[in-house]
């Protein structure tokens, strides 16, 4: 037995050791995961002892809710609490299966949802810095068209890679996109992006080795892959002097937040992004608030720093 497991109060020691052995020898858990589970279960057993719980049958839903509250009060983030509760849920499921207890007190426990990180977006000046170059070579014209289209339409990386020539109507500035769930939608394409696309289309034949419906081609004449697009964006971020890594999603997020800042129309942004639910789009309201707060700090007489 691990020496640290001897710290487990006697009423709970045997079963915790059995559970960890089960995870190690039957489930093949890694050493790192076992160490994390062990630390959580030792601390939990000590909490039981402090709460004057005498054995496994004395543990109920309310006991474990108090434990979760204590974790929250200690400042643990939702993600860390999720991991700890996951190991505890596994333990009590094991105890039910081994008939040590008749009911699982963790069944109704709600795992706290981890806060979703806000999407990272670029400032308008950063986007301008990225796109402020005159393409000369064919590959540069293709890349400029890709980046302008990303920022102009806010489409997903997979959607851009899948675009065919027939999907783009440059005279009307419209693009047909096949999104998640095979749902089609029409998105507008701005004049600057249309101009960049037109420049690319004039020289696309230079990359064409055989008939291909793809809008964006590699130098070998194949449809440009998702990975290749990511690599080209990273290349341009470095070439244009941007400090941060440039992911395609960052341009999508920048499009959404900049449109929302200007229009305030969340429903329109939802349609443009192809989100099935408005709740998915509402994360951008946080970005919009950050923009408003920044404007407030700069403009309000009482907010200005002396």
PDB file of C-alpha atoms in Angstrom:
ATOM      1  CA  UNK A   1       0.000   0.000   0.000  1.00  0.00           C
ATOM      2  CA  UNK A   2       1.177   3.522  -0.818  1.00  0.00           C
ATOM      3  CA  UNK A   3       2.323   5.187   2.408  1.00  0.00           C
ATOM      4  CA  UNK A   4       0.029   8.164   1.790  1.00  0.00           C
ATOM      5  CA  UNK A   5      -2.989   5.832   1.759  1.00  0.00           C
ATOM      6  CA  UNK A   6      -2.283   5.011   5.407  1.00  0.00           C
ATOM      7  CA  UNK A   7      -3.532   8.545   6.091  1.00  0.00           C
ATOM      8  CA  UNK A   8      -7.006   7.452   5.016  1.00  0.00           C
ATOM      9  CA  UNK A   9      -9.263   6.992   8.063  1.00  0.00           C
ATOM     10  CA  UNK A  10      -9.821   3.313   8.876  1.00  0.00           C
ATOM     11  CA  UNK A  11     -13.553   3.147   7.935  1.00  0.00           C
ATOM     12  CA  UNK A  12     -12.754   4.177   4.339  1.00  0.00           C
ATOM     13  CA  UNK A  13      -9.235   2.854   3.759  1.00  0.00           C
ATOM     14  CA  UNK A  14      -9.931  -0.660   2.485  1.00  0.00           C
ATOM     15  CA  UNK A  15     -12.451   0.369  -0.177  1.00  0.00           C
ATOM     16  CA  UNK A  16     -10.377   3.288  -1.481  1.00  0.00           C
ATOM     17  CA  UNK A  17      -7.336   1.005  -1.841  1.00  0.00           C
ATOM     18  CA  UNK A  18      -9.503  -1.558  -3.671  1.00  0.00           C
ATOM     19  CA  UNK A  19     -10.876   1.108  -6.001  1.00  0.00           C
ATOM     20  CA  UNK A  20      -7.432   2.472  -6.880  1.00  0.00           C
ATOM     21  CA  UNK A  21      -6.172  -1.083  -7.496  1.00  0.00           C
ATOM     22  CA  UNK A  22      -9.157  -1.655  -9.777  1.00  0.00           C
ATOM     23  CA  UNK A  23      -8.314   1.479 -11.772  1.00  0.00           C
ATOM     24  CA  UNK A  24      -4.643   0.503 -11.978  1.00  0.00           C
ATOM     25  CA  UNK A  25      -4.834  -3.187 -12.813  1.00  0.00           C
ATOM     26  CA  UNK A  26      -8.222  -3.610 -14.508  1.00  0.00           C
ATOM     27  CA  UNK A  27      -8.802  -0.243 -16.137  1.00  0.00           C
ATOM     28  CA  UNK A  28      -5.149   0.549 -16.883  1.00  0.00           C
ATOM     29  CA  UNK A  29      -5.224   4.155 -15.668  1.00  0.00           C
ATOM     30  CA  UNK A  30      -1.994   6.109 -16.022  1.00  0.00           C
ATOM     31  CA  UNK A  31       0.267   6.838 -13.076  1.00  0.00           C
ATOM     32  CA  UNK A  32      -0.557  10.545 -13.325  1.00  0.00           C
ATOM     33  CA  UNK A  33      -4.333   9.956 -13.268  1.00  0.00           C
ATOM     34  CA  UNK A  34      -4.059   7.495 -10.371  1.00  0.00           C
ATOM     35  CA  UNK A  35      -2.026  10.020  -8.396  1.00  0.00           C
ATOM     36  CA  UNK A  36      -4.699  12.679  -8.983  1.00  0.00           C
ATOM     37  CA  UNK A  37      -7.531  10.311  -7.981  1.00  0.00           C
ATOM     38  CA  UNK A  38      -5.628   9.186  -4.894  1.00  0.00           C
ATOM     39  CA  UNK A  39      -5.031  12.738  -3.662  1.00  0.00           C
ATOM     40  CA  UNK A  40      -8.713  13.592  -4.143  1.00  0.00           C
ATOM     41  CA  UNK A  41      -9.976  10.491  -2.328  1.00  0.00           C
ATOM     42  CA  UNK A  42      -7.567  10.916   0.600  1.00  0.00           C
ATOM     43  CA  UNK A  43      -8.784  14.492   1.068  1.00  0.00           C
ATOM     44  CA  UNK A  44     -12.410  13.342   0.714  1.00  0.00           C
ATOM     45  CA  UNK A  45     -12.005  10.646   3.377  1.00  0.00           C
ATOM     46  CA  UNK A  46     -10.504  13.213   5.747  1.00  0.00           C
ATOM     47  CA  UNK A  47     -13.514  15.452   5.065  1.00  0.00           C
ATOM     48  CA  UNK A  48     -15.811  12.531   5.984  1.00  0.00           C
ATOM     49  CA  UNK A  49     -13.955  12.036   9.262  1.00  0.00           C
ATOM     50  CA  UNK A  50     -14.173  15.741  10.098  1.00  0.00           C
ATOM     51  CA  UNK A  51     -17.895  15.617   9.313  1.00  0.00           C
ATOM     52  CA  UNK A  52     -18.214  12.717  11.779  1.00  0.00           C
ATOM     53  CA  UNK A  53     -19.323  10.273   9.102  1.00  0.00           C
ATOM     54  CA  UNK A  54     -18.630   6.803  10.516  1.00  0.00           C
ATOM     55  CA  UNK A  55     -18.793   4.637   7.365  1.00  0.00           C
ATOM     56  CA  UNK A  56     -19.821   4.546   3.685  1.00  0.00           C
ATOM     57  CA  UNK A  57     -23.507   4.063   4.556  1.00  0.00           C
ATOM     58  CA  UNK A  58     -23.482   7.352   6.421  1.00  0.00           C
ATOM     59  CA  UNK A  59     -22.657   9.356   3.293  1.00  0.00           C
ATOM     60  CA  UNK A  60     -25.543  10.959   1.445  1.00  0.00           C
ATOM     61  CA  UNK A  61     -26.213  13.569  -1.220  1.00  0.00           C
ATOM     62  CA  UNK A  62     -26.129  16.447   1.277  1.00  0.00           C
ATOM     63  CA  UNK A  63     -22.755  15.359   2.667  1.00  0.00           C
ATOM     64  CA  UNK A  64     -21.195  15.534  -0.760  1.00  0.00           C
ATOM     65  CA  UNK A  65     -22.875  18.856  -1.566  1.00  0.00           C
ATOM     66  CA  UNK A  66     -21.197  20.363   1.516  1.00  0.00           C
ATOM     67  CA  UNK A  67     -17.878  18.959   0.245  1.00  0.00           C
ATOM     68  CA  UNK A  68     -18.421  20.678  -3.132  1.00  0.00           C
ATOM     69  CA  UNK A  69     -19.273  23.955  -1.422  1.00  0.00           C
ATOM     70  CA  UNK A  70     -16.035  23.769   0.552  1.00  0.00           C
ATOM     71  CA  UNK A  71     -14.073  23.190  -2.649  1.00  0.00           C
ATOM     72  CA  UNK A  72     -15.687  26.246  -4.196  1.00  0.00           C
ATOM     73  CA  UNK A  73     -14.913  28.334  -1.111  1.00  0.00           C
ATOM     74  CA  UNK A  74     -11.270  27.312  -1.395  1.00  0.00           C
ATOM     75  CA  UNK A  75     -11.220  28.984  -4.793  1.00  0.00           C
ATOM     76  CA  UNK A  76     -11.139  25.903  -6.993  1.00  0.00           C
ATOM     77  CA  UNK A  77     -12.128  26.586 -10.563  1.00  0.00           C
ATOM     78  CA  UNK A  78     -15.050  24.665 -12.128  1.00  0.00           C
ATOM     79  CA  UNK A  79     -12.700  22.587 -14.266  1.00  0.00           C
ATOM     80  CA  UNK A  80     -10.763  21.383 -11.200  1.00  0.00           C
ATOM     81  CA  UNK A  81     -14.015  20.647  -9.379  1.00  0.00           C
ATOM     82  CA  UNK A  82     -15.221  18.623 -12.359  1.00  0.00           C
ATOM     83  CA  UNK A  83     -12.116  16.447 -12.244  1.00  0.00           C
ATOM     84  CA  UNK A  84     -12.423  15.828  -8.508  1.00  0.00           C
ATOM     85  CA  UNK A  85     -16.125  15.032  -8.707  1.00  0.00           C
ATOM     86  CA  UNK A  86     -15.488  12.658 -11.603  1.00  0.00           C
ATOM     87  CA  UNK A  87     -13.131  10.566  -9.471  1.00  0.00           C
ATOM     88  CA  UNK A  88     -15.621  10.543  -6.585  1.00  0.00           C
ATOM     89  CA  UNK A  89     -18.489   9.507  -8.845  1.00  0.00           C
ATOM     90  CA  UNK A  90     -16.359   6.612 -10.067  1.00  0.00           C
ATOM     91  CA  UNK A  91     -15.648   5.522  -6.500  1.00  0.00           C
ATOM     92  CA  UNK A  92     -19.297   5.394  -5.465  1.00  0.00           C
ATOM     93  CA  UNK A  93     -20.280   3.570  -8.648  1.00  0.00           C
ATOM     94  CA  UNK A  94     -17.596   1.010  -7.761  1.00  0.00           C
ATOM     95  CA  UNK A  95     -18.983   0.683  -4.224  1.00  0.00           C
ATOM     96  CA  UNK A  96     -22.497   0.027  -5.527  1.00  0.00           C
ATOM     97  CA  UNK A  97     -21.210  -2.613  -7.937  1.00  0.00           C
ATOM     98  CA  UNK A  98     -19.334  -4.321  -5.084  1.00  0.00           C
ATOM     99  CA  UNK A  99     -22.490  -4.080  -2.935  1.00  0.00           C
ATOM    100  CA  UNK A 100     -20.737  -2.024  -0.272  1.00  0.00           C
ATOM    101  CA  UNK A 101     -23.611   0.472  -0.455  1.00  0.00           C
ATOM    102  CA  UNK A 102     -27.128   0.145  -1.876  1.00  0.00           C
ATOM    103  CA  UNK A 103     -27.548   3.630  -3.389  1.00  0.00           C
ATOM    104  CA  UNK A 104     -25.163   5.989  -5.140  1.00  0.00           C
ATOM    105  CA  UNK A 105     -25.261   9.410  -3.394  1.00  0.00           C
ATOM    106  CA  UNK A 106     -23.488  11.109  -6.322  1.00  0.00           C
ATOM    107  CA  UNK A 107     -26.199  10.396  -8.913  1.00  0.00           C
ATOM    108  CA  UNK A 108     -27.992  13.718  -8.437  1.00  0.00           C
ATOM    109  CA  UNK A 109     -24.875  15.825  -7.957  1.00  0.00           C
ATOM    110  CA  UNK A 110     -24.521  18.411 -10.697  1.00  0.00           C
ATOM    111  CA  UNK A 111     -21.008  18.912 -11.970  1.00  0.00           C
ATOM    112  CA  UNK A 112     -20.368  22.664 -12.106  1.00  0.00           C
ATOM    113  CA  UNK A 113     -19.942  23.867 -15.653  1.00  0.00           C
ATOM    114  CA  UNK A 114     -16.565  25.253 -16.517  1.00  0.00           C
ATOM    115  CA  UNK A 115     -16.636  28.846 -17.655  1.00  0.00           C
ATOM    116  CA  UNK A 116     -16.176  29.035 -21.393  1.00  0.00           C
ATOM    117  CA  UNK A 117     -13.193  31.156 -22.318  1.00  0.00           C
ATOM    118  CA  UNK A 118     -14.103  34.190 -24.321  1.00  0.00           C
ATOM    119  CA  UNK A 119     -13.183  33.901 -27.986  1.00  0.00           C
ATOM    120  CA  UNK A 120      -9.946  35.661 -28.806  1.00  0.00           C
ATOM    121  CA  UNK A 121     -10.294  38.368 -31.381  1.00  0.00           C
ATOM    122  CA  UNK A 122      -8.053  40.898 -33.055  1.00  0.00           C
ATOM    123  CA  UNK A 123      -8.285  44.640 -32.870  1.00  0.00           C
ATOM    124  CA  UNK A 124      -9.266  46.366 -36.111  1.00  0.00           C
ATOM    125  CA  UNK A 125      -5.746  47.800 -36.370  1.00  0.00           C
ATOM    126  CA  UNK A 126      -4.267  44.301 -36.105  1.00  0.00           C
ATOM    127  CA  UNK A 127      -6.504  43.031 -38.908  1.00  0.00           C
ATOM    128  CA  UNK A 128      -5.410  45.993 -41.029  1.00  0.00           C
ATOM    129  CA  UNK A 129      -1.768  45.213 -40.271  1.00  0.00           C
ATOM    130  CA  UNK A 130      -2.291  41.592 -41.359  1.00  0.00           C
ATOM    131  CA  UNK A 131      -4.017  42.466 -44.616  1.00  0.00           C
ATOM    132  CA  UNK A 132      -2.012  45.562 -45.509  1.00  0.00           C
ATOM    133  CA  UNK A 133       0.144  44.157 -48.309  1.00  0.00           C
ATOM    134  CA  UNK A 134      -0.016  44.150 -52.094  1.00  0.00           C
ATOM    135  CA  UNK A 135       0.184  40.566 -53.396  1.00  0.00           C
ATOM    136  CA  UNK A 136       2.472  39.995 -56.346  1.00  0.00           C
ATOM    137  CA  UNK A 137       2.977  36.250 -56.706  1.00  0.00           C
ATOM    138  CA  UNK A 138       0.090  33.863 -57.375  1.00  0.00           C
ATOM    139  CA  UNK A 139       0.373  32.233 -53.963  1.00  0.00           C
ATOM    140  CA  UNK A 140       0.217  35.657 -52.311  1.00  0.00           C
ATOM    141  CA  UNK A 141      -2.951  36.517 -54.241  1.00  0.00           C
ATOM    142  CA  UNK A 142      -4.500  33.242 -53.127  1.00  0.00           C
ATOM    143  CA  UNK A 143      -3.568  33.831 -49.496  1.00  0.00           C
ATOM    144  CA  UNK A 144      -4.818  37.410 -49.553  1.00  0.00           C
ATOM    145  CA  UNK A 145      -8.155  36.184 -50.938  1.00  0.00           C
ATOM    146  CA  UNK A 146      -8.386  33.546 -48.190  1.00  0.00           C
ATOM    147  CA  UNK A 147      -7.734  35.987 -45.362  1.00  0.00           C
ATOM    148  CA  UNK A 148     -10.003  38.693 -46.770  1.00  0.00           C
ATOM    149  CA  UNK A 149     -12.773  36.118 -47.170  1.00  0.00           C
ATOM    150  CA  UNK A 150     -12.327  34.870 -43.606  1.00  0.00           C
ATOM    151  CA  UNK A 151     -12.597  38.351 -42.166  1.00  0.00           C
ATOM    152  CA  UNK A 152     -15.324  39.507 -44.563  1.00  0.00           C
ATOM    153  CA  UNK A 153     -17.696  36.577 -44.024  1.00  0.00           C
ATOM    154  CA  UNK A 154     -16.801  35.006 -40.681  1.00  0.00           C
ATOM    155  CA  UNK A 155     -17.064  31.495 -42.096  1.00  0.00           C
ATOM    156  CA  UNK A 156     -15.490  28.465 -40.410  1.00  0.00           C
ATOM    157  CA  UNK A 157     -12.180  26.978 -41.508  1.00  0.00           C
ATOM    158  CA  UNK A 158     -13.849  23.762 -42.690  1.00  0.00           C
ATOM    159  CA  UNK A 159     -16.413  25.792 -44.626  1.00  0.00           C
ATOM    160  CA  UNK A 160     -13.740  27.807 -46.414  1.00  0.00           C
ATOM    161  CA  UNK A 161     -11.740  24.726 -47.357  1.00  0.00           C
ATOM    162  CA  UNK A 162     -14.872  23.131 -48.851  1.00  0.00           C
ATOM    163  CA  UNK A 163     -15.855  26.077 -51.087  1.00  0.00           C
ATOM    164  CA  UNK A 164     -16.240  25.268 -54.782  1.00  0.00           C
ATOM    165  CA  UNK A 165     -16.150  27.725 -57.658  1.00  0.00           C
ATOM    166  CA  UNK A 166     -19.910  27.393 -58.178  1.00  0.00           C
ATOM    167  CA  UNK A 167     -20.528  28.525 -54.580  1.00  0.00           C
ATOM    168  CA  UNK A 168     -19.124  31.994 -55.182  1.00  0.00           C
ATOM    169  CA  UNK A 169     -20.980  34.749 -57.019  1.00  0.00           C
ATOM    170  CA  UNK A 170     -18.600  37.694 -57.190  1.00  0.00           C
ATOM    171  CA  UNK A 171     -20.930  40.094 -59.092  1.00  0.00           C
ATOM    172  CA  UNK A 172     -23.560  39.882 -56.358  1.00  0.00           C
ATOM    173  CA  UNK A 173     -21.070  39.454 -53.524  1.00  0.00           C
ATOM    174  CA  UNK A 174     -22.678  36.246 -52.262  1.00  0.00           C
ATOM    175  CA  UNK A 175     -21.220  32.965 -51.104  1.00  0.00           C
ATOM    176  CA  UNK A 176     -23.090  29.704 -50.559  1.00  0.00           C
ATOM    177  CA  UNK A 177     -21.682  27.829 -47.570  1.00  0.00           C
ATOM    178  CA  UNK A 178     -22.322  24.297 -46.377  1.00  0.00           C
ATOM    179  CA  UNK A 179     -22.157  24.472 -42.597  1.00  0.00           C
ATOM    180  CA  UNK A 180     -22.666  22.139 -39.672  1.00  0.00           C
ATOM    181  CA  UNK A 181     -25.393  19.558 -40.092  1.00  0.00           C
ATOM    182  CA  UNK A 182     -25.149  19.998 -43.877  1.00  0.00           C
ATOM    183  CA  UNK A 183     -27.115  23.224 -43.585  1.00  0.00           C
ATOM    184  CA  UNK A 184     -26.642  25.671 -46.440  1.00  0.00           C
ATOM    185  CA  UNK A 185     -26.612  29.398 -45.931  1.00  0.00           C
ATOM    186  CA  UNK A 186     -25.861  32.457 -48.027  1.00  0.00           C
ATOM    187  CA  UNK A 187     -23.327  34.900 -46.645  1.00  0.00           C
ATOM    188  CA  UNK A 188     -22.442  38.336 -48.002  1.00  0.00           C
ATOM    189  CA  UNK A 189     -18.895  39.031 -49.144  1.00  0.00           C
ATOM    190  CA  UNK A 190     -17.579  42.577 -48.868  1.00  0.00           C
ATOM    191  CA  UNK A 191     -16.155  44.592 -51.754  1.00  0.00           C
ATOM    192  CA  UNK A 192     -12.551  44.317 -50.567  1.00  0.00           C
ATOM    193  CA  UNK A 193     -12.818  40.543 -50.279  1.00  0.00           C
ATOM    194  CA  UNK A 194     -14.541  40.335 -53.693  1.00  0.00           C
ATOM    195  CA  UNK A 195     -11.655  42.273 -55.231  1.00  0.00           C
ATOM    196  CA  UNK A 196      -9.100  39.938 -53.645  1.00  0.00           C
ATOM    197  CA  UNK A 197     -11.052  36.892 -54.823  1.00  0.00           C
ATOM    198  CA  UNK A 198     -11.255  38.293 -58.342  1.00  0.00           C
ATOM    199  CA  UNK A 199      -7.471  38.774 -58.403  1.00  0.00           C
ATOM    200  CA  UNK A 200      -7.003  35.159 -57.336  1.00  0.00           C
ATOM    201  CA  UNK A 201      -9.473  33.825 -59.889  1.00  0.00           C
ATOM    202  CA  UNK A 202      -7.577  35.560 -62.694  1.00  0.00           C
ATOM    203  CA  UNK A 203      -4.459  33.512 -61.947  1.00  0.00           C
ATOM    204  CA  UNK A 204      -5.982  30.353 -60.396  1.00  0.00           C
ATOM    205  CA  UNK A 205      -5.298  28.455 -63.636  1.00  0.00           C
ATOM    206  CA  UNK A 206      -1.560  28.659 -62.870  1.00  0.00           C
ATOM    207  CA  UNK A 207      -2.100  26.138 -60.033  1.00  0.00           C
ATOM    208  CA  UNK A 208      -4.591  24.014 -61.947  1.00  0.00           C
ATOM    209  CA  UNK A 209      -3.146  20.630 -63.000  1.00  0.00           C
ATOM    210  CA  UNK A 210      -6.455  18.864 -63.711  1.00  0.00           C
ATOM    211  CA  UNK A 211     -10.109  19.779 -63.489  1.00  0.00           C
ATOM    212  CA  UNK A 212     -11.011  20.683 -59.916  1.00  0.00           C
ATOM    213  CA  UNK A 213     -14.144  22.306 -58.490  1.00  0.00           C
ATOM    214  CA  UNK A 214     -12.244  23.754 -55.500  1.00  0.00           C
ATOM    215  CA  UNK A 215     -12.011  27.515 -55.163  1.00  0.00           C
ATOM    216  CA  UNK A 216      -8.649  27.418 -53.402  1.00  0.00           C
ATOM    217  CA  UNK A 217      -5.887  25.217 -54.814  1.00  0.00           C
ATOM    218  CA  UNK A 218      -2.437  24.234 -53.626  1.00  0.00           C
ATOM    219  CA  UNK A 219       0.572  24.645 -55.899  1.00  0.00           C
ATOM    220  CA  UNK A 220       0.197  20.944 -56.755  1.00  0.00           C
ATOM    221  CA  UNK A 221      -3.317  21.587 -58.038  1.00  0.00           C
ATOM    222  CA  UNK A 222      -5.149  19.922 -55.156  1.00  0.00           C
ATOM    223  CA  UNK A 223      -7.868  21.390 -52.983  1.00  0.00           C
ATOM    224  CA  UNK A 224      -6.167  23.380 -50.254  1.00  0.00           C
ATOM    225  CA  UNK A 225      -6.468  21.421 -47.004  1.00  0.00           C
ATOM    226  CA  UNK A 226      -7.478  22.725 -43.593  1.00  0.00           C
ATOM    227  CA  UNK A 227      -3.946  22.163 -42.330  1.00  0.00           C
ATOM    228  CA  UNK A 228      -2.403  24.031 -45.255  1.00  0.00           C
ATOM    229  CA  UNK A 229      -4.685  27.013 -44.673  1.00  0.00           C
ATOM    230  CA  UNK A 230      -3.664  27.109 -41.006  1.00  0.00           C
ATOM    231  CA  UNK A 231      -0.003  27.039 -41.978  1.00  0.00           C
ATOM    232  CA  UNK A 232      -0.412  29.908 -44.450  1.00  0.00           C
ATOM    233  CA  UNK A 233      -2.147  32.064 -41.842  1.00  0.00           C
ATOM    234  CA  UNK A 234       0.685  31.418 -39.380  1.00  0.00           C
ATOM    235  CA  UNK A 235       3.153  32.388 -42.098  1.00  0.00           C
ATOM    236  CA  UNK A 236       1.405  35.684 -42.791  1.00  0.00           C
ATOM    237  CA  UNK A 237       1.038  36.541 -39.104  1.00  0.00           C
ATOM    238  CA  UNK A 238       4.821  36.295 -38.705  1.00  0.00           C
ATOM    239  CA  UNK A 239       5.555  38.069 -41.985  1.00  0.00           C
ATOM    240  CA  UNK A 240       3.274  40.974 -41.059  1.00  0.00           C
ATOM    241  CA  UNK A 241       4.772  41.344 -37.601  1.00  0.00           C
ATOM    242  CA  UNK A 242       1.871  40.103 -35.470  1.00  0.00           C
ATOM    243  CA  UNK A 243       3.036  38.866 -32.088  1.00  0.00           C
ATOM    244  CA  UNK A 244       0.309  36.308 -31.453  1.00  0.00           C
ATOM    245  CA  UNK A 245      -0.377  33.074 -33.301  1.00  0.00           C
ATOM    246  CA  UNK A 246      -3.079  33.522 -35.904  1.00  0.00           C
ATOM    247  CA  UNK A 247      -5.699  30.796 -36.021  1.00  0.00           C
ATOM    248  CA  UNK A 248      -8.541  30.883 -38.582  1.00  0.00           C
ATOM    249  CA  UNK A 249     -11.027  31.037 -35.710  1.00  0.00           C
ATOM    250  CA  UNK A 250      -9.451  34.276 -34.556  1.00  0.00           C
ATOM    251  CA  UNK A 251     -10.493  35.931 -37.818  1.00  0.00           C
ATOM    252  CA  UNK A 252     -13.990  34.465 -37.428  1.00  0.00           C
ATOM    253  CA  UNK A 253     -14.236  35.813 -33.894  1.00  0.00           C
ATOM    254  CA  UNK A 254     -12.882  39.172 -34.988  1.00  0.00           C
ATOM    255  CA  UNK A 255     -15.509  39.380 -37.714  1.00  0.00           C
ATOM    256  CA  UNK A 256     -18.282  38.606 -35.221  1.00  0.00           C
ATOM    257  CA  UNK A 257     -17.159  41.006 -32.517  1.00  0.00           C
ATOM    258  CA  UNK A 258     -16.466  43.862 -34.927  1.00  0.00           C
ATOM    259  CA  UNK A 259     -19.865  43.506 -36.613  1.00  0.00           C
ATOM    260  CA  UNK A 260     -21.584  43.363 -33.227  1.00  0.00           C
ATOM    261  CA  UNK A 261     -19.702  46.418 -31.980  1.00  0.00           C
ATOM    262  CA  UNK A 262     -20.865  48.399 -35.008  1.00  0.00           C
ATOM    263  CA  UNK A 263     -24.417  47.114 -35.366  1.00  0.00           C
ATOM    264  CA  UNK A 264     -25.497  45.728 -32.001  1.00  0.00           C
ATOM    265  CA  UNK A 265     -27.575  43.202 -33.959  1.00  0.00           C
ATOM    266  CA  UNK A 266     -26.999  39.843 -32.277  1.00  0.00           C
ATOM    267  CA  UNK A 267     -29.556  38.035 -34.466  1.00  0.00           C
ATOM    268  CA  UNK A 268     -27.800  39.143 -37.618  1.00  0.00           C
ATOM    269  CA  UNK A 269     -24.452  37.943 -36.274  1.00  0.00           C
ATOM    270  CA  UNK A 270     -26.081  34.610 -35.423  1.00  0.00           C
ATOM    271  CA  UNK A 271     -27.253  34.194 -39.019  1.00  0.00           C
ATOM    272  CA  UNK A 272     -23.900  35.240 -40.460  1.00  0.00           C
ATOM    273  CA  UNK A 273     -21.990  32.783 -38.290  1.00  0.00           C
ATOM    274  CA  UNK A 274     -24.410  29.940 -38.953  1.00  0.00           C
ATOM    275  CA  UNK A 275     -25.157  29.309 -35.282  1.00  0.00           C
ATOM    276  CA  UNK A 276     -28.213  27.124 -34.704  1.00  0.00           C
ATOM    277  CA  UNK A 277     -28.843  28.668 -31.266  1.00  0.00           C
ATOM    278  CA  UNK A 278     -28.617  32.288 -30.209  1.00  0.00           C
ATOM    279  CA  UNK A 279     -26.999  31.188 -26.933  1.00  0.00           C
ATOM    280  CA  UNK A 280     -23.899  30.178 -28.908  1.00  0.00           C
ATOM    281  CA  UNK A 281     -23.643  33.678 -30.343  1.00  0.00           C
ATOM    282  CA  UNK A 282     -24.270  35.417 -27.015  1.00  0.00           C
ATOM    283  CA  UNK A 283     -20.664  34.887 -25.958  1.00  0.00           C
ATOM    284  CA  UNK A 284     -19.858  37.811 -28.252  1.00  0.00           C
ATOM    285  CA  UNK A 285     -21.960  40.104 -26.090  1.00  0.00           C
ATOM    286  CA  UNK A 286     -19.157  39.802 -23.511  1.00  0.00           C
ATOM    287  CA  UNK A 287     -16.690  41.005 -26.102  1.00  0.00           C
ATOM    288  CA  UNK A 288     -19.066  43.797 -27.016  1.00  0.00           C
ATOM    289  CA  UNK A 289     -19.293  44.808 -23.353  1.00  0.00           C
ATOM    290  CA  UNK A 290     -15.501  44.867 -23.117  1.00  0.00           C
ATOM    291  CA  UNK A 291     -15.470  47.257 -26.070  1.00  0.00           C
ATOM    292  CA  UNK A 292     -18.114  49.466 -24.441  1.00  0.00           C
ATOM    293  CA  UNK A 293     -16.234  49.436 -21.143  1.00  0.00           C
ATOM    294  CA  UNK A 294     -13.059  50.498 -22.943  1.00  0.00           C
ATOM    295  CA  UNK A 295     -14.891  53.348 -24.658  1.00  0.00           C
ATOM    296  CA  UNK A 296     -16.419  54.365 -21.298  1.00  0.00           C
ATOM    297  CA  UNK A 297     -13.022  54.418 -19.576  1.00  0.00           C
ATOM    298  CA  UNK A 298     -11.626  56.635 -22.317  1.00  0.00           C
ATOM    299  CA  UNK A 299     -14.593  58.994 -22.663  1.00  0.00           C
ATOM    300  CA  UNK A 300     -16.376  59.386 -19.326  1.00  0.00           C
ATOM    301  CA  UNK A 301     -15.102  62.321 -17.236  1.00  0.00           C
ATOM    302  CA  UNK A 302     -15.335  60.336 -14.006  1.00  0.00           C
ATOM    303  CA  UNK A 303     -13.624  57.267 -15.492  1.00  0.00           C
ATOM    304  CA  UNK A 304     -10.536  59.004 -16.872  1.00  0.00           C
ATOM    305  CA  UNK A 305      -7.366  58.335 -14.972  1.00  0.00           C
ATOM    306  CA  UNK A 306      -5.608  61.407 -13.655  1.00  0.00           C
TER     307      UNK A 306
END
